XYZ file of C-alpha atoms in Angstrom:
665
model
C -50.840 -101.428 18.679
C -53.702 -99.344 17.410
C -52.786 -96.827 19.925
C -49.129 -96.705 18.469
C -50.383 -96.117 15.006
C -52.430 -93.272 16.064
C -49.555 -91.512 17.965
C -47.123 -91.893 15.067
C -48.729 -89.117 12.804
C -48.860 -86.939 15.903
C -45.104 -87.403 16.554
C -44.290 -86.848 12.976
C -46.218 -83.652 12.986
C -44.628 -82.396 16.209
C -41.107 -83.226 14.889
C -41.777 -81.184 11.674
C -43.030 -78.080 13.600
C -39.928 -78.263 15.787
C -37.132 -79.089 13.230
C -38.442 -77.043 10.284
C -37.867 -73.562 11.907
C -34.415 -74.601 12.888
C -33.629 -75.698 9.325
C -35.048 -72.455 7.864
C -33.079 -70.236 10.213
C -29.752 -72.145 9.397
C -30.365 -71.534 5.748
C -30.973 -67.922 6.164
C -27.658 -67.424 8.162
C -25.599 -69.367 5.537
C -27.152 -67.047 2.709
C -26.223 -63.982 4.785
C -22.712 -65.029 5.070
C -22.186 -65.718 1.429
C -23.816 -62.362 0.364
C -20.441 -60.398 0.263
C -18.900 -62.878 -2.250
C -22.049 -62.708 -4.457
C -21.755 -58.986 -4.554
C -18.090 -59.208 -5.447
C -19.008 -61.590 -8.328
C -21.733 -59.275 -9.433
C -19.245 -56.199 -9.532
C -16.627 -58.370 -11.324
C -19.158 -59.526 -13.883
C -20.605 -55.954 -14.422
C -17.015 -54.326 -14.782
C -16.096 -56.916 -17.560
C -19.608 -56.405 -19.289
C -19.314 -55.048 -22.898
C -22.105 -53.494 -24.672
C -22.605 -53.989 -28.420
C -24.165 -51.990 -31.128
C -26.036 -53.081 -34.122
C -24.062 -55.628 -35.964
C -22.121 -56.748 -32.928
C -19.483 -53.888 -33.247
C -17.815 -53.434 -29.982
C -18.728 -49.874 -28.533
C -17.400 -49.429 -25.165
C -16.492 -51.052 -21.881
C -18.199 -50.099 -18.615
C -15.401 -49.008 -16.264
C -16.727 -49.104 -12.676
C -13.775 -50.305 -10.512
C -10.527 -51.900 -11.340
C -10.660 -55.788 -11.103
C -9.504 -56.821 -7.943
C -9.475 -60.345 -6.288
C -12.317 -61.136 -3.870
C -10.082 -61.362 -0.969
C -8.513 -57.863 -1.293
C -11.644 -56.028 -2.422
C -12.988 -53.749 0.314
C -16.071 -51.702 0.864
C -15.733 -48.148 -0.211
C -14.498 -45.680 2.396
C -17.074 -42.814 3.062
C -14.596 -39.947 3.661
C -12.298 -39.349 0.662
C -11.024 -35.774 1.484
C -8.981 -35.240 4.537
C -7.251 -31.954 5.602
C -4.447 -32.234 8.006
C -1.992 -29.414 8.670
C -1.667 -28.701 4.883
C -4.277 -27.834 2.272
C -5.040 -29.479 -0.790
C -3.240 -27.995 -3.839
C -4.727 -27.882 -7.245
C -2.824 -26.457 -10.193
C -5.048 -26.046 -13.223
C -2.258 -25.668 -15.493
C -0.404 -28.764 -14.549
C -3.134 -31.301 -13.720
C -2.774 -34.442 -15.612
C -5.287 -37.219 -16.501
C -4.731 -40.373 -14.541
C -5.822 -43.842 -15.667
C -8.589 -45.376 -13.618
C -6.757 -48.719 -13.091
C -3.357 -47.423 -11.860
C -1.921 -46.193 -8.712
C -2.734 -48.657 -5.805
C -1.229 -46.823 -2.938
C -2.840 -43.959 -0.920
C -5.969 -44.146 -3.286
C -9.603 -43.886 -2.175
C -12.283 -44.565 -4.591
C -15.987 -43.860 -4.363
C -19.031 -44.234 -6.335
C -20.878 -40.988 -6.277
C -24.453 -40.386 -7.390
C -25.262 -37.241 -9.612
C -28.022 -34.794 -8.901
C -29.938 -36.271 -11.904
C -29.926 -39.861 -10.668
C -33.308 -39.777 -9.374
C -34.744 -38.353 -12.571
C -33.043 -40.306 -15.258
C -30.767 -43.467 -15.423
C -29.314 -42.423 -18.933
C -26.289 -40.926 -17.506
C -24.159 -42.608 -14.852
C -21.126 -40.524 -14.188
C -18.420 -42.092 -11.909
C -15.957 -39.862 -10.087
C -12.635 -41.071 -8.949
C -11.056 -38.749 -6.199
C -7.384 -39.781 -5.730
C -5.451 -38.586 -2.651
C -1.737 -38.806 -3.110
C 0.222 -38.298 0.062
C 3.820 -36.935 -0.605
C 5.925 -38.387 2.100
C 8.500 -35.488 1.811
C 6.406 -32.360 1.739
C 3.176 -33.867 3.431
C 0.995 -32.141 0.728
C -2.148 -33.742 -0.470
C -2.961 -33.353 -4.069
C -6.689 -33.928 -5.159
C -7.400 -34.805 -8.715
C -10.917 -35.252 -10.073
C -11.501 -37.148 -13.149
C -14.994 -37.728 -14.696
C -15.596 -40.241 -17.337
C -18.996 -40.204 -19.252
C -20.145 -42.932 -21.598
C -21.975 -41.553 -24.660
C -24.286 -44.060 -26.277
C -24.744 -41.901 -29.443
C -21.343 -41.989 -31.058
C -19.868 -44.814 -28.985
C -16.652 -42.831 -28.152
C -15.347 -41.996 -24.742
C -15.406 -38.309 -23.598
C -13.105 -37.255 -20.809
C -13.166 -34.122 -18.834
C -9.546 -33.605 -18.868
C -8.324 -31.975 -15.797
C -5.302 -30.340 -17.682
C -7.752 -28.077 -19.312
C -8.219 -24.870 -17.490
C -11.689 -24.580 -16.099
C -14.143 -21.909 -17.159
C -13.956 -20.333 -13.675
C -10.930 -18.510 -12.750
C -10.330 -20.996 -9.984
C -11.018 -24.655 -9.689
C -13.895 -25.541 -7.501
C -12.993 -28.596 -5.402
C -15.626 -30.778 -3.990
C -15.422 -33.179 -1.059
C -17.491 -36.125 -1.623
C -18.506 -37.849 1.601
C -20.133 -41.315 1.268
C -21.731 -42.616 4.327
C -23.209 -45.947 4.644
C -25.427 -46.792 7.607
C -26.523 -50.413 7.863
C -29.495 -50.468 10.391
C -31.468 -53.735 10.446
C -34.944 -53.408 11.187
C -36.557 -55.874 13.613
C -39.144 -57.078 11.166
C -37.345 -57.894 7.784
C -33.686 -57.365 8.731
C -33.114 -55.285 5.651
C -30.537 -52.650 5.059
C -31.430 -48.877 4.474
C -30.303 -47.402 1.251
C -26.922 -45.894 1.146
C -26.838 -42.043 1.436
C -24.352 -39.722 -0.327
C -23.606 -36.416 1.191
C -21.562 -33.723 -0.651
C -19.803 -31.235 1.378
C -17.473 -28.419 0.650
C -14.176 -27.974 2.403
C -13.853 -24.778 4.473
C -10.390 -24.235 3.781
C -9.043 -24.030 0.204
C -5.917 -22.959 -1.559
C -6.718 -21.366 -5.056
C -3.871 -20.747 -7.531
C -3.703 -16.978 -8.229
C -3.594 -15.708 -11.737
C -3.231 -19.213 -13.050
C -4.702 -18.390 -16.441
C -2.232 -15.551 -17.166
C 0.680 -17.685 -16.479
C -0.812 -20.473 -18.436
C -1.155 -18.047 -21.461
C 2.462 -17.029 -21.140
C 3.688 -20.562 -20.900
C 1.775 -21.308 -24.069
C 3.605 -18.491 -25.971
C 6.926 -20.047 -24.824
C 6.037 -23.440 -26.107
C 4.801 -21.804 -29.265
C 8.139 -20.178 -29.935
C 9.785 -23.576 -29.452
C 7.552 -25.156 -32.030
C 8.280 -22.380 -34.372
C 12.052 -22.888 -34.326
C 12.039 -26.686 -34.549
C 12.865 -28.200 -37.896
C 10.119 -30.739 -38.070
C 7.193 -28.226 -37.407
C 8.808 -25.556 -39.547
C 8.503 -27.797 -42.660
C 4.839 -27.803 -42.035
C 3.591 -24.503 -43.463
C -0.059 -24.991 -42.671
C 0.872 -25.732 -38.992
C 3.163 -22.673 -38.688
C 0.482 -20.435 -40.226
C -1.933 -21.625 -37.655
C 0.516 -21.264 -34.908
C 1.434 -17.761 -35.679
C -2.174 -16.746 -35.674
C -2.860 -18.330 -32.443
C 0.183 -16.517 -30.867
C -1.059 -13.230 -32.008
C -4.557 -14.083 -30.481
C -2.966 -14.982 -27.165
C -0.615 -11.876 -27.154
C -3.676 -9.675 -27.837
C -5.616 -11.338 -25.135
C -2.750 -11.074 -22.557
C -1.839 -7.446 -23.362
C -0.591 -5.786 -20.293
C -2.635 -8.027 -17.890
C -0.859 -9.420 -14.892
C -4.044 -10.609 -13.158
C -6.698 -12.875 -14.381
C -9.215 -10.438 -13.590
C -7.699 -8.101 -16.262
C -7.847 -10.610 -19.043
C -10.759 -10.130 -21.652
C -13.771 -12.437 -21.757
C -12.696 -14.366 -24.663
C -9.191 -15.238 -23.093
C -10.484 -18.753 -22.245
C -11.425 -19.398 -25.761
C -8.004 -18.334 -26.965
C -6.304 -20.480 -24.483
C -8.181 -23.625 -25.584
C -7.547 -22.860 -29.385
C -3.943 -22.480 -28.564
C -3.935 -25.802 -26.494
C -5.302 -27.589 -29.539
C -2.700 -26.190 -31.874
C 0.113 -27.013 -29.603
C -1.207 -30.719 -29.270
C -0.845 -30.795 -33.184
C 2.744 -29.530 -32.824
C 3.375 -32.291 -30.277
C 2.333 -34.927 -32.750
C 4.489 -33.368 -35.549
C 7.510 -32.932 -33.330
C 7.770 -35.868 -30.862
C 11.547 -35.643 -30.281
C 11.943 -34.606 -26.707
C 15.644 -34.068 -27.071
C 15.269 -31.182 -29.700
C 12.714 -29.496 -27.560
C 14.915 -29.636 -24.500
C 17.962 -28.207 -26.469
C 15.749 -25.371 -27.708
C 14.576 -24.514 -24.430
C 18.082 -24.364 -23.093
C 18.974 -22.104 -25.908
C 16.015 -19.812 -25.117
C 17.078 -19.674 -21.350
C 20.505 -18.807 -22.272
C 19.412 -15.962 -24.672
C 17.108 -14.710 -22.006
C 19.782 -14.671 -19.310
C 22.097 -12.582 -21.718
C 19.270 -10.190 -22.502
C 18.767 -9.851 -18.800
C 22.408 -9.133 -18.109
C 22.491 -6.432 -21.027
C 19.329 -4.798 -19.562
C 20.772 -4.629 -16.013
C 23.884 -2.994 -17.502
C 21.762 -0.410 -19.502
C 19.576 0.250 -16.381
C 22.661 0.932 -14.200
C 23.851 3.350 -16.913
C 20.745 5.255 -17.330
C 20.198 5.444 -13.504
C 23.735 7.070 -13.238
C 22.946 9.321 -16.179
C 19.606 10.482 -14.660
C 21.273 11.112 -11.358
C 24.071 13.223 -12.663
C 22.165 15.074 -15.460
C 21.108 18.491 -14.410
C 17.278 19.048 -14.600
C 16.034 21.889 -16.821
C 14.709 23.646 -13.950
C 18.025 23.561 -11.872
C 19.829 24.712 -14.951
C 17.404 27.700 -15.366
C 17.560 28.689 -11.613
C 21.286 29.786 -11.444
C 21.078 31.541 -14.851
C 17.954 33.506 -13.605
C 19.612 34.353 -10.233
C 23.001 35.313 -11.904
C 21.206 37.862 -14.071
C 19.459 39.260 -11.194
C 22.520 39.369 -9.168
C 24.531 41.385 -11.575
C 21.838 43.969 -11.864
C 22.384 44.942 -8.180
C 24.942 47.569 -7.247
C 27.931 46.658 -4.982
C 26.273 47.717 -1.742
C 23.153 45.467 -2.533
C 25.418 42.602 -3.110
C 26.695 42.377 0.586
C 25.380 40.219 3.226
C 24.676 41.505 6.740
C 26.342 40.308 10.061
C 29.689 39.848 8.493
C 31.546 40.331 11.758
C 30.345 37.267 12.987
C 32.037 35.051 10.342
C 35.363 34.483 12.372
C 33.945 34.384 15.905
C 34.969 30.997 17.413
C 32.413 31.140 20.025
C 29.604 30.890 17.554
C 28.349 27.681 15.776
C 29.900 27.363 12.464
C 28.670 25.189 9.528
C 30.716 24.344 6.302
C 28.751 23.593 3.160
C 30.495 23.060 -0.209
C 27.937 22.750 -3.090
C 27.332 24.018 -6.751
C 23.511 23.291 -6.242
C 21.555 26.355 -5.160
C 18.397 24.528 -4.312
C 20.002 21.775 -2.361
C 22.189 24.304 -0.313
C 18.970 26.428 0.350
C 17.289 23.341 1.809
C 20.259 22.609 4.151
C 20.535 25.965 5.416
C 16.609 26.540 5.810
C 16.240 23.156 7.560
C 19.088 23.984 10.079
C 17.968 27.509 10.829
C 14.413 26.385 11.411
C 15.483 24.053 14.254
C 18.091 26.308 15.681
C 17.202 27.667 19.110
C 19.394 30.721 18.871
C 19.631 31.820 15.264
C 21.833 34.718 15.791
C 24.573 32.379 17.016
C 24.711 30.285 13.922
C 26.990 30.942 10.969
C 27.014 29.325 7.465
C 30.144 29.231 5.354
C 29.241 28.102 1.773
C 31.839 27.561 -0.964
C 30.948 27.103 -4.438
C 32.364 27.280 -7.939
C 32.726 30.086 -10.290
C 29.672 29.351 -12.305
C 27.337 29.204 -9.482
C 28.930 31.980 -7.210
C 26.689 34.982 -8.298
C 23.449 32.612 -8.148
C 24.345 31.368 -4.737
C 24.788 34.737 -3.344
C 21.551 36.139 -5.123
C 19.346 33.323 -3.460
C 20.634 34.073 -0.069
C 20.344 37.800 -0.677
C 16.676 37.255 -1.609
C 16.027 34.601 0.989
C 18.200 35.538 4.204
C 18.529 32.572 6.727
C 16.550 34.465 9.410
C 18.999 35.956 12.106
C 21.964 33.584 11.206
C 25.067 35.056 9.426
C 25.985 33.510 6.085
C 29.042 33.641 3.812
C 29.428 32.580 0.307
C 32.902 32.139 -1.194
C 34.144 31.378 -4.630
C 36.615 28.421 -4.619
C 38.795 30.307 -7.131
C 39.330 33.013 -4.591
C 41.303 30.455 -2.518
C 44.574 31.143 -4.284
C 46.707 29.022 -1.988
C 44.794 25.867 -3.114
C 46.624 24.987 -6.357
C 48.283 22.044 -7.946
C 51.808 22.768 -6.363
C 50.241 22.588 -2.909
C 47.443 19.874 -3.363
C 48.496 16.476 -4.923
C 44.856 15.779 -5.593
C 44.538 19.051 -7.898
C 47.535 17.909 -9.788
C 45.986 14.384 -10.339
C 42.619 15.874 -11.170
C 44.245 17.980 -13.958
C 46.121 15.099 -15.465
C 45.490 13.868 -18.926
C 45.222 10.241 -17.490
C 42.772 11.154 -15.089
C 40.507 13.063 -17.439
C 40.746 10.191 -19.840
C 39.838 7.782 -17.091
C 36.537 9.726 -16.248
C 35.459 10.894 -19.784
C 36.886 8.636 -22.459
C 33.866 6.663 -23.794
C 35.157 3.454 -25.538
C 37.724 1.632 -23.466
C 38.479 -2.264 -23.537
C 39.527 -2.252 -19.813
C 36.734 -0.151 -18.222
C 35.500 -0.806 -14.797
C 32.156 -2.729 -14.420
C 31.117 -0.284 -11.824
C 30.156 2.960 -13.521
C 30.181 4.829 -10.375
C 33.912 4.438 -10.302
C 33.934 6.909 -13.281
C 31.447 9.580 -12.026
C 33.039 12.997 -13.344
C 31.921 14.587 -10.045
C 34.840 13.318 -8.402
C 36.941 15.621 -10.767
C 35.433 18.710 -8.850
C 37.686 20.221 -6.400
C 34.666 20.919 -4.250
C 34.482 17.355 -3.341
C 38.025 17.445 -2.171
C 38.195 20.807 -0.177
C 36.817 19.021 3.063
C 40.376 18.147 3.604
C 41.536 21.806 3.874
C 39.046 23.087 6.608
C 41.779 24.459 8.758
C 43.266 26.525 5.792
C 39.793 27.815 4.779
C 38.773 28.686 8.478
C 42.058 29.519 10.011
C 40.355 31.256 13.069
C 37.809 28.839 14.119
C 38.212 25.931 16.632
C 35.373 23.658 15.466
C 33.339 23.382 12.403
C 30.211 21.118 11.619
C 30.595 19.870 7.948
C 27.364 19.171 6.256
C 26.762 17.757 2.768
C 24.332 19.457 0.404
C 21.981 16.337 0.248
C 21.043 16.436 3.905
C 18.171 17.749 5.828
C 18.376 18.948 9.444
C 15.453 17.845 11.695
C 16.703 18.980 15.148
C 18.868 21.522 16.787
C 22.494 20.560 16.251
C 24.360 22.762 18.963
C 24.739 19.523 21.111
C 27.487 18.458 18.786
C 29.781 21.265 19.810
C 29.839 19.914 23.398
C 30.595 16.340 22.375
C 33.796 15.224 24.009
C 36.029 14.084 21.008
C 38.692 12.780 23.583
C 41.518 14.349 21.770
C 40.472 13.046 18.283
C 39.808 15.155 15.226
C 36.544 13.722 13.604
C 33.312 12.994 15.248
C 31.063 10.816 12.884
C 28.541 8.063 12.876
C 29.617 4.598 12.069
C 28.064 2.822 9.256
C 29.113 -0.827 9.715
C 26.295 -3.235 10.804
C 27.199 -6.757 10.764
C 29.572 -7.322 7.929
C 28.858 -4.372 5.758
C 30.664 -0.937 5.351
C 34.058 -2.080 6.774
C 37.359 -0.948 5.490
C 37.853 -3.822 3.176
C 34.867 -2.556 1.091
C 36.573 0.681 0.234
C 40.443 0.001 0.251
C 42.355 -2.485 -1.792
C 43.764 -4.850 0.953
C 45.731 -6.851 -1.682
C 48.148 -3.833 -1.864
C 50.736 -4.418 1.011
C 50.672 -0.543 1.742
C 46.994 -1.033 2.636
C 47.184 -4.382 4.444
C 50.216 -3.552 6.636
C 48.614 -0.253 7.963
C 44.989 -0.771 8.201
C 42.473 -3.469 9.562
C 40.140 -4.776 6.997
C 37.387 -5.260 9.540
C 37.595 -1.926 11.063
C 34.240 -0.049 11.076
C 33.618 2.690 8.534
C 31.929 5.852 9.110
C 29.851 8.443 7.125
C 30.660 11.746 5.610
C 27.797 14.255 5.418
C 27.425 15.315 9.091
C 30.883 15.579 10.873
C 32.083 17.616 13.684
C 35.818 18.563 13.326
C 38.138 19.746 15.874
C 40.385 22.081 13.833
C 42.844 22.812 16.748
C 43.614 18.987 17.012
C 43.687 18.919 13.174
C 46.424 21.329 13.139
C 48.279 19.540 16.022
C 48.005 16.139 14.306
C 49.012 17.656 11.042
C 46.116 15.722 9.250
C 46.355 17.638 6.013
C 49.818 16.387 5.506
C 48.766 12.892 6.174
C 46.121 13.302 3.484
C 48.655 14.596 1.049
C 51.049 11.650 1.587
C 48.431 9.117 0.811
C 47.200 10.939 -2.236
C 50.696 10.861 -3.676
C 50.880 6.994 -2.939
C 47.645 6.703 -4.906
C 48.658 8.338 -7.856
C 47.930 5.231 -10.063
C 44.674 4.553 -8.107
C 45.840 1.218 -6.830
C 45.041 1.892 -3.232
C 41.421 3.043 -3.744
C 39.287 4.287 -6.725
C 36.058 5.721 -5.504
C 35.438 9.400 -4.136
C 36.506 10.985 -0.921
C 35.394 8.522 1.813
C 38.375 5.994 1.322
C 41.024 8.723 1.707
C 38.994 9.983 4.518
C 39.023 6.608 6.353
C 42.801 6.513 5.840
C 43.389 10.260 6.813
C 41.388 10.045 10.103
C 42.496 6.482 10.896
C 42.397 6.321 14.713
C 41.219 9.918 14.848
C 37.551 9.480 14.658
C 35.144 9.251 17.624
C 31.807 7.398 17.145
C 28.689 9.545 17.548
C 25.246 8.150 18.475
C 23.412 6.794 15.440
C 20.401 9.068 16.040
C 22.533 12.135 14.861
C 22.711 10.936 11.316
C 20.625 8.458 9.325
C 21.809 7.721 5.952
C 20.387 5.851 2.747
C 17.455 7.958 1.769
C 18.867 8.178 -1.747
C 18.933 4.478 -2.336
C 17.251 2.413 0.347
C 13.299 2.528 0.348
C 13.078 0.341 3.488
C 14.623 2.563 6.145
C 12.686 2.326 9.382
C 10.322 5.385 9.709
C 10.984 5.689 13.319
C 14.775 5.944 12.775
C 14.021 8.890 10.296
C 11.781 10.605 12.683
C 14.349 10.295 15.534
C 17.317 11.421 13.429
C 18.818 14.862 13.824
C 19.921 14.735 10.342
C 18.683 12.594 7.301
C 21.026 12.192 4.504
C 19.801 11.380 0.888
C 23.127 9.816 -0.250
C 22.678 7.704 -3.293
C 21.707 8.419 -6.753
C 17.990 9.135 -6.176
C 18.310 12.578 -4.813
C 15.341 14.328 -3.337
C 15.480 17.202 -6.092
C 15.376 14.561 -8.807
C 12.342 12.939 -10.411
C 13.914 9.438 -9.730
C 13.893 10.334 -6.014
C 12.078 8.031 -3.555
C 8.555 9.413 -3.286
C 7.884 8.650 0.348
C 11.123 10.399 1.541
C 10.683 13.573 -0.638
C 8.342 15.207 1.893
C 11.101 15.492 4.442
C 13.168 17.588 1.911
C 10.489 19.702 0.007
C 9.020 21.228 3.273
C 12.154 23.317 3.426
C 11.878 24.620 -0.127
C 9.586 27.552 -0.719
C 8.076 26.852 -4.233
C 6.041 30.053 -4.066
C 9.274 31.898 -4.608
C 9.417 33.855 -7.782
C 12.624 32.268 -9.198
C 11.414 28.746 -8.655
C 8.124 29.587 -10.337
C 9.808 31.265 -13.304
C 11.917 28.062 -13.896
C 8.961 25.792 -13.439
C 10.331 23.988 -10.416
C 7.583 22.101 -8.582
C 7.417 19.742 -5.607
């Protein structure tokens, strides 16, 4: 019995030493399991905590995280910026402030520590980075909102992302919050959470956002000035007008942010504050929308007027003779009439009617343009003595044209200059087009200034089409009765290769050899002719390919056999009221040489240097003839600069007559 009493304390001590560790271990495990709920309760309590100032006045509420249920609250995800196939896009002019407690889809929230967190606990900024995935465009927009609690005045201060930042571009930051929970063997404690800040390697920065923002502000300001509610507030209108002048001075002629003055951002902020006042005064969105629509309509109307004025001024600049080109023929004519009759004659006149030579026909009243054509052709001719140039001009420029080529002979080639008035057979009784050009209705059509039923396209009324020089191309057999073939050249072309190969081209019994101009659906017959007229629709194919005047090889023998001139006359008579075609000589040419044209290789003739700035440079270099067709001729100031060099190298600007008339490249 005594023995049992002695063993009882020993057993109790043994039981305590065995059971106690088990109990302690079980209690520790239970406390670890319930730790997450304790943290949630803590966050919920803190998020609802309110601080009070003196007197119990409520100051602010600490906004940490939106209050969520314990079951749905999740641990913050470390990586908040993801860049897939597309880049994040930030527009400083359109970014809006988002409430912290909204948007529950595609949102990642992090608590980020500031750089000053170690030094002071007075400021505790909380950054919320929201990634909103747009399912249609697959674009990610990153919007950063910082909220700072100010203990001094008790008011929330927000860094609104709708204000344009002080920098020209918005600096985007990627916040990476990595939590590593490593339990040590001794205490089982977690290491502190580490915050890493990384910058994305690939960003998209909106270019010149500040200039666009300033211009948008001016538009908004104009709207407020015209609205009734704001107009009745004189103090606001005065302030708004002042801000508009400041912004206009800040913008000036700037088209880039880098061109803005240093105070542009201050003007932008001041204007933004004034516009905010206007928004408070005028809160009727309907009135604002109506005014914006009226401004849009007015702007479109102004654009239409400006386009029409631009077209008119372009036509005027193209057809107005520059001062230098007006001076040149006067100076040359004076010099020509000072010569005696023997000095006024060209050499090699016996070659003019030799059909075995290479004959060129050029009809022009522009001395300088004709000189460039002749010079470029001769400089590339292999046997200059076998080339003959026939120039036909009007009475005003006849003496000047002759004097130019007397002073600047075309090498060994022969040249002839004729006055169109010397072609006595070309009169209104023979040519229907001459009769039409002299009619009062035609002159009224081209020259009358004010008319209610005028054509919208001004080129239809170009007076150059009244010149017979533009129409004598249809009378080549009559002008050159003893020649078999003639190469016709416009005065706005430049020759870059020897052209003698054109005389050996097999025209297969047809009259005209030309380069076709139709590519895909462009430059076909329906563009030039009126297919609503039965005369046109019954005789021609609207989808037939057009061809170009400017470099054409004509078989004059076949021309006579086919009686092409009479075909031309018959169609001109039918078009007396301009119902079949309106513009120029190409439409009647398409009709006259219908099924009488053979297509040449495109490399013979490249067009468009007078209107198209995007011609392939290799095509220009390969071309035998380049054509400055269009309004921007190479001798005009409005000519396309990159094409001028091909023309100016065949004009001798050191020539005394050009220097006296101040004609420069």
